[in-house]
Coordinates of N, CA and C in Angstrom, one line a residue:
Chain A
N218 N 0.5 -1.2 -0.1 CA -0.2 -0.3 -0.2 C 0.8 1.1 0.0
A219 N 0.4 2.3 -0.8 CA 1.0 3.7 -1.0 C 0.7 4.4 0.3
G220 N -0.2 3.9 0.4 CA -1.2 5.1 1.8 C -1.5 6.2 0.9
V221 N -1.4 7.3 1.5 CA -1.8 8.6 0.8 C -0.7 9.5 0.1
T222 N -1.2 9.6 -1.1 CA 0.3 10.2 -1.9 C -0.3 11.6 -2.5
Q223 N 0.3 12.8 -2.5 CA 0.3 13.7 -2.6 C 1.2 14.4 -3.9
T224 N 0.5 14.9 -5.1 CA 1.7 15.6 -6.3 C 1.0 17.2 -6.2
P225 N 1.7 18.1 -6.5 CA 3.2 17.7 -6.3 C 3.8 18.0 -4.7
K226 N 5.1 17.9 -4.6 CA 5.5 18.0 -3.3 C 5.9 19.6 -3.0
F227 N 6.1 20.2 -4.1 CA 6.7 21.7 -3.8 C 5.8 22.6 -5.5
Q228 N 5.4 23.4 -5.0 CA 4.7 24.5 -6.4 C 4.9 25.7 -6.0
V229 N 5.2 26.3 -6.9 CA 5.4 28.1 -6.9 C 4.4 28.5 -7.9
L230 N 3.5 29.3 -7.6 CA 2.6 30.1 -8.2 C 2.8 31.4 -8.0
K231 N 2.4 32.1 -9.3 CA 2.1 33.7 -9.4 C 0.6 34.0 -9.2
T232 N 0.8 35.3 -8.6 CA -0.8 35.4 -8.2 C -1.7 35.3 -9.2
G233 N -2.9 35.0 -9.1 CA -3.9 34.9 -9.9 C -3.7 34.0 -11.1
Q234 N -2.8 32.8 -10.8 CA -2.4 31.4 -11.4 C -3.7 30.7 -10.9
S235 N -4.3 29.3 -11.5 CA -4.4 28.5 -11.2 C -3.9 27.1 -11.1
M236 N -4.3 26.1 -10.2 CA -3.6 24.8 -9.9 C -4.5 24.0 -9.4
T237 N -4.0 22.4 -9.5 CA -4.9 21.4 -9.1 C -3.8 20.7 -8.0
L238 N -4.1 20.6 -7.0 CA -3.3 19.8 -5.8 C -3.7 18.3 -6.2
Q239 N -3.0 17.1 -6.6 CA -3.5 15.7 -6.4 C -3.5 15.2 -5.1
C240 N -4.0 14.3 -4.7 CA -4.3 13.5 -3.9 C -4.9 12.3 -4.2
A241 N -4.4 11.0 -3.8 CA -4.8 9.7 -4.0 C -4.8 8.7 -2.6
Q242 N -5.6 7.8 -2.6 CA -5.1 6.9 -1.6 C -5.7 5.9 -1.6
D243 N -4.9 4.6 -1.6 CA -5.2 3.1 -2.0 C -5.7 2.5 -1.0
M244 N -6.4 2.5 0.3 CA -6.4 2.4 1.3 C -8.5 1.9 1.4
N245 N -9.2 2.3 0.2 CA -10.4 2.3 0.3 C -11.3 3.2 1.4
H246 N -10.5 4.2 1.7 CA -11.1 4.9 2.7 C -12.3 5.6 2.1
E247 N -13.6 6.1 3.0 CA -14.7 6.7 2.4 C -14.0 8.2 2.8
Y248 N -13.5 8.7 3.7 CA -13.5 9.9 4.3 C -12.1 10.3 4.0
M249 N -11.9 11.6 2.9 CA -10.8 12.6 2.8 C -11.1 13.7 3.0
S250 N -10.0 14.5 3.2 CA -9.9 15.5 3.8 C -8.8 16.5 3.0
W251 N -8.6 17.9 3.0 CA -7.9 18.6 2.9 C -7.6 19.6 4.3
Y252 N -6.4 19.7 4.5 CA -6.2 20.8 5.7 C -5.1 21.5 5.2
R253 N -4.7 22.7 5.6 CA -3.6 24.0 5.4 C -2.9 24.0 6.6
Q254 N -1.7 24.0 6.6 CA -1.0 24.5 7.7 C 0.0 25.5 7.7
D255 N -0.4 26.7 8.5 CA 0.4 27.8 7.9 C 1.6 28.1 9.2
P256 N 2.7 28.9 8.8 CA 3.8 28.5 9.8 C 3.6 29.0 11.3
G257 N 3.8 28.1 12.4 CA 3.7 28.0 13.4 C 2.2 27.8 14.1
M258 N 1.5 27.2 13.1 CA 0.0 26.7 13.5 C -0.2 25.3 13.4
G259 N -1.3 25.2 13.9 CA -2.0 24.1 13.4 C -2.3 23.5 12.2
L260 N -3.0 22.4 11.9 CA -3.8 22.3 10.8 C -5.2 22.7 10.9
R261 N -5.8 23.4 9.5 CA -7.1 23.3 9.4 C -7.8 23.0 8.3
L262 N -9.0 22.9 8.4 CA -9.5 21.8 7.7 C -10.1 22.9 6.4
I263 N -10.0 22.3 5.3 CA -10.3 23.3 3.9 C -12.2 22.5 3.5
H264 N -11.7 21.5 2.8 CA -12.8 21.1 2.4 C -12.7 19.3 2.7
Y265 N -13.8 18.8 3.1 CA -13.7 17.2 3.2 C -14.6 16.1 2.3
S266 N -14.7 15.4 2.3 CA -15.4 14.5 1.3 C -15.6 12.8 2.3
V267 N -17.2 12.8 2.6 CA -17.5 11.3 3.1 C -17.6 10.3 2.1
G268 N -17.6 10.6 0.6 CA -17.8 9.5 -0.2 C -17.7 10.1 -1.5
A269 N -17.4 8.9 -3.1 CA -17.6 9.6 -4.1 C -19.0 10.3 -4.4
G270 N -18.6 11.7 -4.6 CA -19.9 12.6 -5.0 C -20.3 13.7 -4.0
I271 N -19.7 13.4 -2.8 CA -20.0 14.1 -1.5 C -19.0 15.1 -0.8
T272 N -19.1 16.0 -1.1 CA -17.9 16.8 -0.6 C -18.7 18.1 0.3
D273 N -18.1 18.6 1.5 CA -18.7 19.6 2.3 C -17.2 20.4 2.4
Q274 N -17.5 22.0 2.7 CA -16.7 22.9 3.2 C -16.2 22.6 4.7
G275 N -14.9 23.2 5.0 CA -14.4 22.5 6.4 C -14.3 24.4 7.0
E276 N -13.4 24.8 7.9 CA -13.0 25.8 8.5 C -12.8 27.2 7.5
V277 N -12.0 26.8 6.3 CA -11.1 27.5 5.4 C -11.8 27.3 4.0
P278 N -12.7 27.2 3.6 CA -12.8 26.9 2.3 C -12.8 27.7 0.6
N279 N -12.7 29.5 1.6 CA -12.6 30.3 0.5 C -11.5 30.2 -0.7
G280 N -12.0 30.3 -1.8 CA -10.7 30.3 -2.7 C -10.3 28.7 -3.1
Y281 N -11.1 27.6 -2.6 CA -10.6 26.4 -3.1 C -12.0 25.7 -3.4
N282 N -11.7 25.0 -4.2 CA -12.7 23.8 -4.7 C -12.2 22.4 -4.6
V283 N -13.4 21.6 -4.8 CA -12.9 20.2 -4.7 C -14.0 19.4 -5.6
S284 N -13.9 18.1 -5.6 CA -14.2 17.2 -6.3 C -14.2 15.9 -5.9
R285 N -15.1 14.6 -6.2 CA -14.7 13.3 -5.5 C -15.7 12.6 -6.6
S286 N -14.7 12.0 -7.4 CA -15.7 11.3 -8.6 C -15.3 10.2 -8.5
T287 N -14.0 9.9 -7.6 CA -13.9 8.2 -7.4 C -13.6 8.5 -5.7
T288 N -13.2 7.0 -5.2 CA -13.3 6.5 -3.9 C -11.5 7.1 -3.6
E289 N -10.9 7.1 -4.6 CA -9.4 6.9 -4.6 C -8.9 8.5 -4.6
D290 N -9.3 9.3 -5.4 CA -9.0 10.6 -5.4 C -9.8 11.8 -4.9
F291 N -9.2 12.7 -4.6 CA -9.6 13.9 -4.0 C -8.4 15.0 -4.1
P292 N -9.2 16.0 -5.4 CA -8.1 16.9 -5.7 C -8.7 18.0 -5.1
L293 N -7.4 18.8 -5.0 CA -7.7 20.4 -4.2 C -7.6 21.5 -5.5
R294 N -8.5 22.4 -5.7 CA -8.2 23.2 -6.6 C -8.1 24.6 -6.3
L295 N -7.1 25.2 -6.6 CA -7.0 26.8 -6.4 C -7.5 27.4 -7.4
L296 N -8.6 28.0 -7.4 CA -9.1 28.8 -8.3 C -8.5 30.2 -9.0
S297 N -7.8 31.1 -8.0 CA -7.2 32.0 -8.5 C -6.1 32.1 -7.2
A298 N -5.0 31.8 -7.3 CA -3.9 31.9 -6.3 C -3.5 33.2 -5.9
A299 N -3.4 33.6 -4.2 CA -3.1 34.8 -3.7 C -2.3 34.2 -2.7
P300 N -1.7 35.5 -2.7 CA -0.2 35.3 -1.4 C -0.6 34.6 -0.1
S301 N -2.0 34.7 0.1 CA -2.5 34.1 1.8 C -2.7 33.0 1.4
Q302 N -2.4 32.1 0.4 CA -2.7 30.6 0.1 C -1.3 30.2 0.2
T303 N -0.4 30.8 0.3 CA 0.6 30.2 0.8 C 1.0 29.2 2.3
S304 N 1.1 28.1 1.9 CA 1.1 27.1 3.0 C 1.6 25.8 2.9
V305 N 1.6 25.1 3.8 CA 1.7 23.6 3.2 C 0.3 22.8 3.4
Y306 N 0.0 22.1 2.4 CA -1.3 21.7 2.1 C -1.1 19.8 2.3
F307 N -2.5 19.7 3.7 CA -1.8 18.0 3.7 C -3.5 17.4 3.1
C308 N -3.0 16.3 2.5 CA -4.5 15.7 2.3 C -4.4 14.2 3.4
A309 N -5.8 13.9 3.8 CA -6.2 13.3 4.7 C -6.7 12.1 4.5
S310 N -6.9 10.7 4.6 CA -7.9 9.9 4.7 C -8.0 9.2 5.9
R311 N -9.5 8.9 6.1 CA -9.4 8.3 7.3 C -9.9 7.0 7.6
D312 N -9.8 5.6 8.3 CA -10.7 4.5 8.3 C -11.5 4.5 9.4
K313 N -11.9 3.3 9.3 CA -13.2 3.3 10.2 C -12.8 3.3 11.6
R314 N -11.5 3.0 12.2 CA -11.2 3.5 13.4 C -10.9 4.6 13.8
D315 N -11.2 5.4 13.0 CA -11.4 6.9 13.3 C -9.7 7.5 13.3
E316 N -8.8 6.5 12.5 CA -7.4 7.1 12.4 C -7.2 7.7 11.0
Q317 N -6.8 9.1 11.0 CA -6.7 9.6 9.9 C -4.8 9.5 9.5
F318 N -4.9 9.4 8.3 CA -3.5 8.9 7.5 C -3.1 10.3 6.6
F319 N -2.2 10.9 7.1 CA -1.7 11.7 6.6 C -0.7 11.6 5.3
G320 N -1.0 12.4 3.9 CA 0.0 12.2 2.9 C 1.1 13.0 3.7
P321 N 2.0 13.2 2.3 CA 3.5 14.1 2.8 C 3.4 15.4 2.8
G322 N 2.5 15.9 2.2 CA 2.3 17.6 1.9 C 2.4 17.7 0.3
T323 N 1.9 19.3 0.4 CA 2.8 20.0 -0.7 C 2.7 21.4 0.0
R324 N 4.0 22.0 -0.4 CA 4.7 23.1 0.0 C 4.3 24.5 -1.5
L325 N 3.4 24.9 -1.0 CA 2.7 25.6 -2.3 C 3.1 27.3 -1.5
T326 N 3.9 28.1 -2.7 CA 4.5 29.4 -2.4 C 3.7 30.6 -3.2
V327 N 3.0 31.2 -3.0 CA 2.3 32.1 -4.1 C 3.0 33.6 -4.1
L328 N 3.8 33.9 -5.2 CA 4.1 35.4 -5.3 C 3.1 36.5 -5.6
Chain B
A104 N -13.8 31.1 21.6 CA -12.9 30.1 22.5 C -12.0 29.5 21.8
Q105 N -10.9 29.0 22.1 CA -10.4 28.0 21.2 C -10.7 26.9 21.8
K106 N -10.8 26.1 20.7 CA -11.2 24.6 20.9 C -9.8 23.8 21.5
I107 N -9.1 23.7 21.1 CA -7.6 23.0 21.5 C -6.8 24.0 22.0
T108 N -6.3 24.1 22.9 CA -5.1 24.8 23.7 C -3.9 23.8 23.9
Q109 N -3.1 24.2 23.5 CA -1.8 23.7 23.9 C -0.5 24.9 24.4
T110 N -0.9 25.4 25.5 CA 0.2 26.3 26.2 C 1.5 26.2 26.3
Q111 N 2.3 25.4 25.8 CA 3.8 25.3 25.9 C 4.2 25.4 24.4
P112 N 4.6 26.6 23.8 CA 5.1 26.6 22.6 C 6.5 25.7 22.3
G113 N 7.4 25.3 23.6 CA 8.6 24.8 23.2 C 9.0 24.3 24.7
M114 N 9.4 23.0 24.4 CA 10.2 22.6 25.8 C 11.2 21.7 25.6
F115 N 12.0 21.2 26.5 CA 13.5 20.5 26.5 C 13.1 19.6 27.5
V116 N 13.5 18.4 27.1 CA 13.8 17.3 28.1 C 15.0 16.9 28.0
Q117 N 15.7 16.2 28.9 CA 16.9 15.3 28.9 C 16.8 13.8 28.4
E118 N 17.3 13.3 27.5 CA 17.1 11.8 26.8 C 16.9 11.1 27.9
K119 N 16.2 10.1 27.7 CA 15.7 8.9 28.8 C 14.8 9.1 30.1
E120 N 14.6 10.6 29.9 CA 13.7 11.0 31.2 C 12.2 11.1 30.7
A121 N 11.0 11.5 31.2 CA 10.0 11.1 30.8 C 9.2 12.7 30.7
V122 N 8.4 13.2 29.6 CA 7.9 14.3 29.3 C 6.7 14.3 29.0
T123 N 6.0 15.4 29.8 CA 4.5 15.7 29.7 C 4.2 16.7 28.5
L124 N 3.5 16.8 27.5 CA 3.0 17.7 26.8 C 1.4 18.0 27.0
D125 N 1.2 19.1 27.2 CA 0.2 19.5 28.1 C -1.3 19.8 26.6
C126 N -2.5 19.5 26.8 CA -3.6 19.8 26.0 C -4.9 19.8 26.7
T127 N -5.4 21.1 26.5 CA -6.5 21.1 27.1 C -8.0 21.4 25.9
Y128 N -8.9 20.9 26.2 CA -9.6 21.0 24.8 C -11.3 21.5 25.7
D129 N -12.0 22.1 24.4 CA -13.1 22.8 25.2 C -14.2 22.2 24.3
T130 N -15.4 21.5 24.1 CA -16.6 20.7 24.1 C -17.4 20.6 24.6
S131 N -18.8 20.9 23.7 CA -20.0 20.5 24.9 C -20.5 19.2 24.2
D132 N -20.0 18.6 23.4 CA -20.3 17.0 22.9 C -19.9 16.1 24.1
Q133 N -21.0 14.9 24.0 CA -20.3 13.7 25.2 C -20.1 12.8 24.1
S134 N -19.8 13.0 23.0 CA -18.9 11.9 22.1 C -18.1 12.6 21.6
Y135 N -16.8 12.2 21.3 CA -15.5 13.0 20.7 C -14.3 12.1 21.3
G136 N -13.3 12.5 20.3 CA -12.3 11.8 20.4 C -11.2 12.3 20.5
L137 N -9.9 12.2 20.8 CA -8.7 13.0 21.1 C -7.6 12.7 20.5
F138 N -6.4 13.1 19.7 CA -5.6 12.3 19.3 C -4.1 13.6 19.5
W139 N -3.3 12.7 18.9 CA -2.0 13.3 19.4 C -1.2 12.9 18.0
Y140 N -0.9 13.9 17.3 CA 0.1 13.7 16.1 C 1.7 14.3 16.3
K141 N 2.6 13.7 15.6 CA 4.1 14.3 15.8 C 4.2 14.6 14.5
Q142 N 4.9 15.9 14.3 CA 5.6 16.1 13.2 C 6.7 16.6 13.0
P143 N 7.7 15.8 12.6 CA 9.2 15.9 12.8 C 9.9 17.2 11.8
S144 N 10.8 17.1 11.6 CA 11.4 18.5 10.5 C 10.8 18.2 9.2
S145 N 10.9 17.0 8.9 CA 10.4 16.4 7.6 C 9.3 16.9 7.0
G146 N 8.2 17.5 7.8 CA 7.0 17.6 7.5 C 6.1 17.0 7.7
E147 N 5.9 15.4 7.9 CA 5.1 14.3 7.6 C 4.2 14.5 9.1
M148 N 2.8 14.3 9.2 CA 1.9 14.1 10.2 C 1.9 12.3 10.7
I149 N 2.3 12.2 11.6 CA 2.8 10.8 12.4 C 1.8 10.8 13.4
F150 N 0.7 9.8 13.1 CA -0.3 9.3 14.4 C 0.5 8.8 15.3
L151 N 0.2 9.5 16.7 CA 0.9 8.7 17.9 C -0.5 7.7 18.9
I152 N -1.6 8.5 19.1 CA -2.7 7.8 19.9 C -3.6 8.7 20.3
Y153 N -4.5 7.7 20.7 CA -6.2 7.8 20.5 C -6.8 7.4 21.7
Q154 N -7.4 8.7 22.1 CA -8.5 8.5 23.2 C -10.0 9.0 23.0
G155 N -11.0 8.1 22.8 CA -12.3 8.2 22.9 C -12.8 8.4 24.3
S156 N -13.9 9.7 24.0 CA -14.5 10.2 25.3 C -15.0 9.6 26.2
Y157 N -15.7 7.9 25.4 CA -16.0 7.1 26.5 C -15.1 6.0 26.9
D158 N -13.9 6.1 26.8 CA -13.1 5.0 27.0 C -12.2 5.3 28.4
E159 N -12.7 4.4 29.0 CA -12.5 5.0 30.9 C -11.2 4.7 31.0
Q160 N -10.2 3.6 30.4 CA -9.1 3.8 30.4 C -7.8 4.8 29.6
N161 N -7.0 4.8 30.3 CA -5.9 6.2 29.8 C -5.2 5.3 28.1
A162 N -5.2 5.9 27.3 CA -4.6 4.9 26.0 C -3.0 5.0 26.4
T163 N -2.8 3.9 25.4 CA -1.2 3.4 25.8 C -0.8 3.1 24.2
E164 N 0.4 3.4 24.0 CA 0.9 3.0 22.7 C 2.3 3.3 22.8
G165 N 2.8 2.0 23.5 CA 4.4 1.9 23.6 C 4.8 3.0 24.2
R166 N 5.7 3.8 24.2 CA 6.6 4.9 25.0 C 5.3 6.1 25.3
Y167 N 4.2 6.2 24.6 CA 3.1 7.1 24.6 C 2.0 6.9 25.2
S168 N 1.7 7.5 26.1 CA 0.6 7.3 26.8 C -0.2 8.8 27.0
L169 N -1.6 8.6 27.1 CA -2.6 9.8 27.2 C -3.0 10.0 28.6
N170 N -2.8 11.2 29.3 CA -3.1 10.9 30.6 C -4.5 12.0 30.2
F171 N -5.6 11.3 30.6 CA -7.2 11.7 29.9 C -7.9 11.8 31.2
Q172 N -7.8 13.1 31.8 CA -8.7 13.9 32.9 C -9.9 14.6 32.3
K173 N -11.3 13.7 32.1 CA -12.3 14.4 31.5 C -13.0 15.4 32.1
A174 N -13.0 15.4 33.5 CA -13.8 16.5 34.5 C -12.7 17.7 34.0
R175 N -11.9 17.7 34.1 CA -10.6 19.0 33.5 C -10.2 19.2 32.2
K176 N -11.0 18.5 31.2 CA -11.0 18.7 30.0 C -9.7 18.5 29.2
S177 N -9.0 17.7 30.0 CA -7.5 17.5 29.2 C -7.2 16.4 29.0
A178 N -6.1 16.1 27.9 CA -5.7 15.2 27.3 C -4.2 15.4 27.3
N179 N -3.3 15.2 28.3 CA -1.9 15.2 28.3 C -1.2 13.8 27.3
L180 N -0.2 14.2 27.0 CA 0.5 13.1 26.2 C 2.0 13.1 27.4
V181 N 2.2 11.9 27.2 CA 3.3 11.7 28.1 C 4.0 10.8 27.3
I182 N 5.5 11.1 27.3 CA 6.3 10.1 26.4 C 7.4 9.6 27.7
S183 N 7.7 8.4 27.7 CA 8.6 8.1 28.4 C 10.1 7.7 27.6
A184 N 10.6 7.9 28.6 CA 12.3 7.6 28.0 C 12.7 7.8 26.8
S185 N 12.6 9.3 26.7 CA 12.8 10.2 25.6 C 14.1 10.0 25.0
Q186 N 13.5 9.9 23.2 CA 14.9 9.2 22.6 C 15.0 10.7 21.9
L187 N 16.5 10.7 21.4 CA 16.5 11.9 20.1 C 15.7 12.1 19.2
G188 N 15.5 11.1 18.8 CA 14.3 11.3 17.5 C 12.7 11.7 17.8
D189 N 12.7 11.7 19.2 CA 11.3 12.5 19.6 C 11.5 13.9 19.4
S190 N 12.6 14.4 19.1 CA 12.3 15.8 19.1 C 11.8 16.0 17.8
A191 N 10.9 17.0 18.0 CA 9.5 17.1 16.8 C 8.7 18.2 17.0
M192 N 7.6 18.7 16.4 CA 6.4 19.2 16.5 C 5.3 18.5 17.1
Y193 N 4.7 18.2 18.3 CA 3.7 17.5 18.8 C 2.0 18.5 18.5
F194 N 1.1 17.8 18.1 CA -0.1 18.4 17.9 C -1.0 17.4 18.4
C195 N -1.9 18.4 19.6 CA -3.4 18.1 20.0 C -4.5 18.5 19.0
A196 N -5.3 17.1 19.0 CA -6.5 17.4 18.1 C -7.5 16.9 18.7
M197 N -8.8 17.2 18.1 CA -10.1 16.9 18.6 C -10.9 16.3 17.4
R198 N -11.7 15.6 17.8 CA -13.1 15.3 16.7 C -14.3 15.4 17.4
E199 N -14.8 16.7 17.2 CA -16.2 16.8 18.1 C -17.1 16.0 17.3
G200 N -17.8 15.3 18.4 CA -19.1 14.6 17.7 C -19.1 13.1 17.6
R201 N -20.1 12.5 17.1 CA -19.6 11.0 17.0 C -18.8 10.4 16.1
M202 N -18.5 9.4 15.8 CA -16.8 9.1 14.6 C -17.7 8.6 13.7
D203 N -19.3 8.5 13.5 CA -20.1 7.9 12.2 C -20.7 9.2 11.7
S204 N -20.4 10.1 12.4 CA -21.3 11.7 11.8 C -20.2 12.7 11.8
S205 N -18.9 12.7 12.6 CA -18.4 14.0 12.5 C -17.1 13.6 11.9
Y206 N -16.3 14.4 11.1 CA -15.5 13.9 10.6 C -13.7 15.3 10.5
K207 N -14.2 16.2 11.5 CA -13.4 17.4 11.1 C -12.5 17.2 12.6
L208 N -11.3 17.0 12.2 CA -10.0 17.7 13.2 C -9.8 18.9 13.5
I209 N -9.9 19.2 14.9 CA -9.6 20.5 15.2 C -8.2 20.4 15.9
F210 N -7.0 21.3 15.7 CA -5.9 21.4 15.9 C -5.4 22.3 16.8
G211 N -4.6 21.7 17.5 CA -4.2 23.0 18.5 C -3.1 23.1 17.9
S212 N -2.1 24.8 18.5 CA -1.2 25.2 18.0 C 0.3 24.6 18.0
G213 N 0.4 23.8 19.0 CA 1.5 22.5 18.8 C 2.7 22.9 19.9
T214 N 3.3 22.0 20.2 CA 4.6 22.2 21.1 C 5.2 21.6 20.2
R215 N 6.6 22.6 20.5 CA 7.8 22.0 19.9 C 9.0 21.4 21.0
L216 N 9.2 19.9 20.6 CA 10.0 19.8 22.3 C 11.0 19.3 21.4
L217 N 12.3 19.7 22.2 CA 13.7 19.1 22.1 C 14.5 18.2 23.1
V218 N 14.9 17.3 22.3 CA 15.3 16.4 23.3 C 16.6 16.4 23.4
R219 N 17.5 16.8 24.5 CA 18.8 17.0 24.6 C 19.5 15.7 25.0
P220 N 21.0 15.7 24.2 CA 21.6 14.3 24.6 C 22.4 14.3 26.1

């Protein structure tokens, strides 16, 4: 099992550009989520999904879109990047025992 | 009000000694879960230990134990016999509500632990 994978590991964008952060898991977990971690802070929930076709907003959803067409994939789209979105992004999936498995993270810088 | 409070931004511990990292939480739900994660300098989030609100025994996982005091709303992490590899950032997190209907983890701001040789 690869667990939770994320691509890319690093990305630099200019203000106004759009991009998609990829996330995939091979553990057949229904629940997946996206968090962001700003310097010196804990993680904050952006969006989550409880299964294919079902998504909902978390604590800080503005500027991001998600979709869940398959159980395995949960991409995060930045519509028009802003410097305030400079952060480390973590994707996670959760098993039935309530344990969350995190991906390695994507470090995003918006200039 | 903050849901998860970690009051120790940084801590030192001598190798082989035990250390307690503090975490208090705030919720009105009867059902919730408490988690500790380790984040080394490489950046990944590593699950350490879990305590359910209805669990009567304190959770233990190897050298990690969770000192759960429900009335005080505290969930302190105890690391016994500290090792140099324990130097990392530690986050306390809470899932409010039942496991089958609640999916959001709320994180504290973290405690940076440095183990001295």
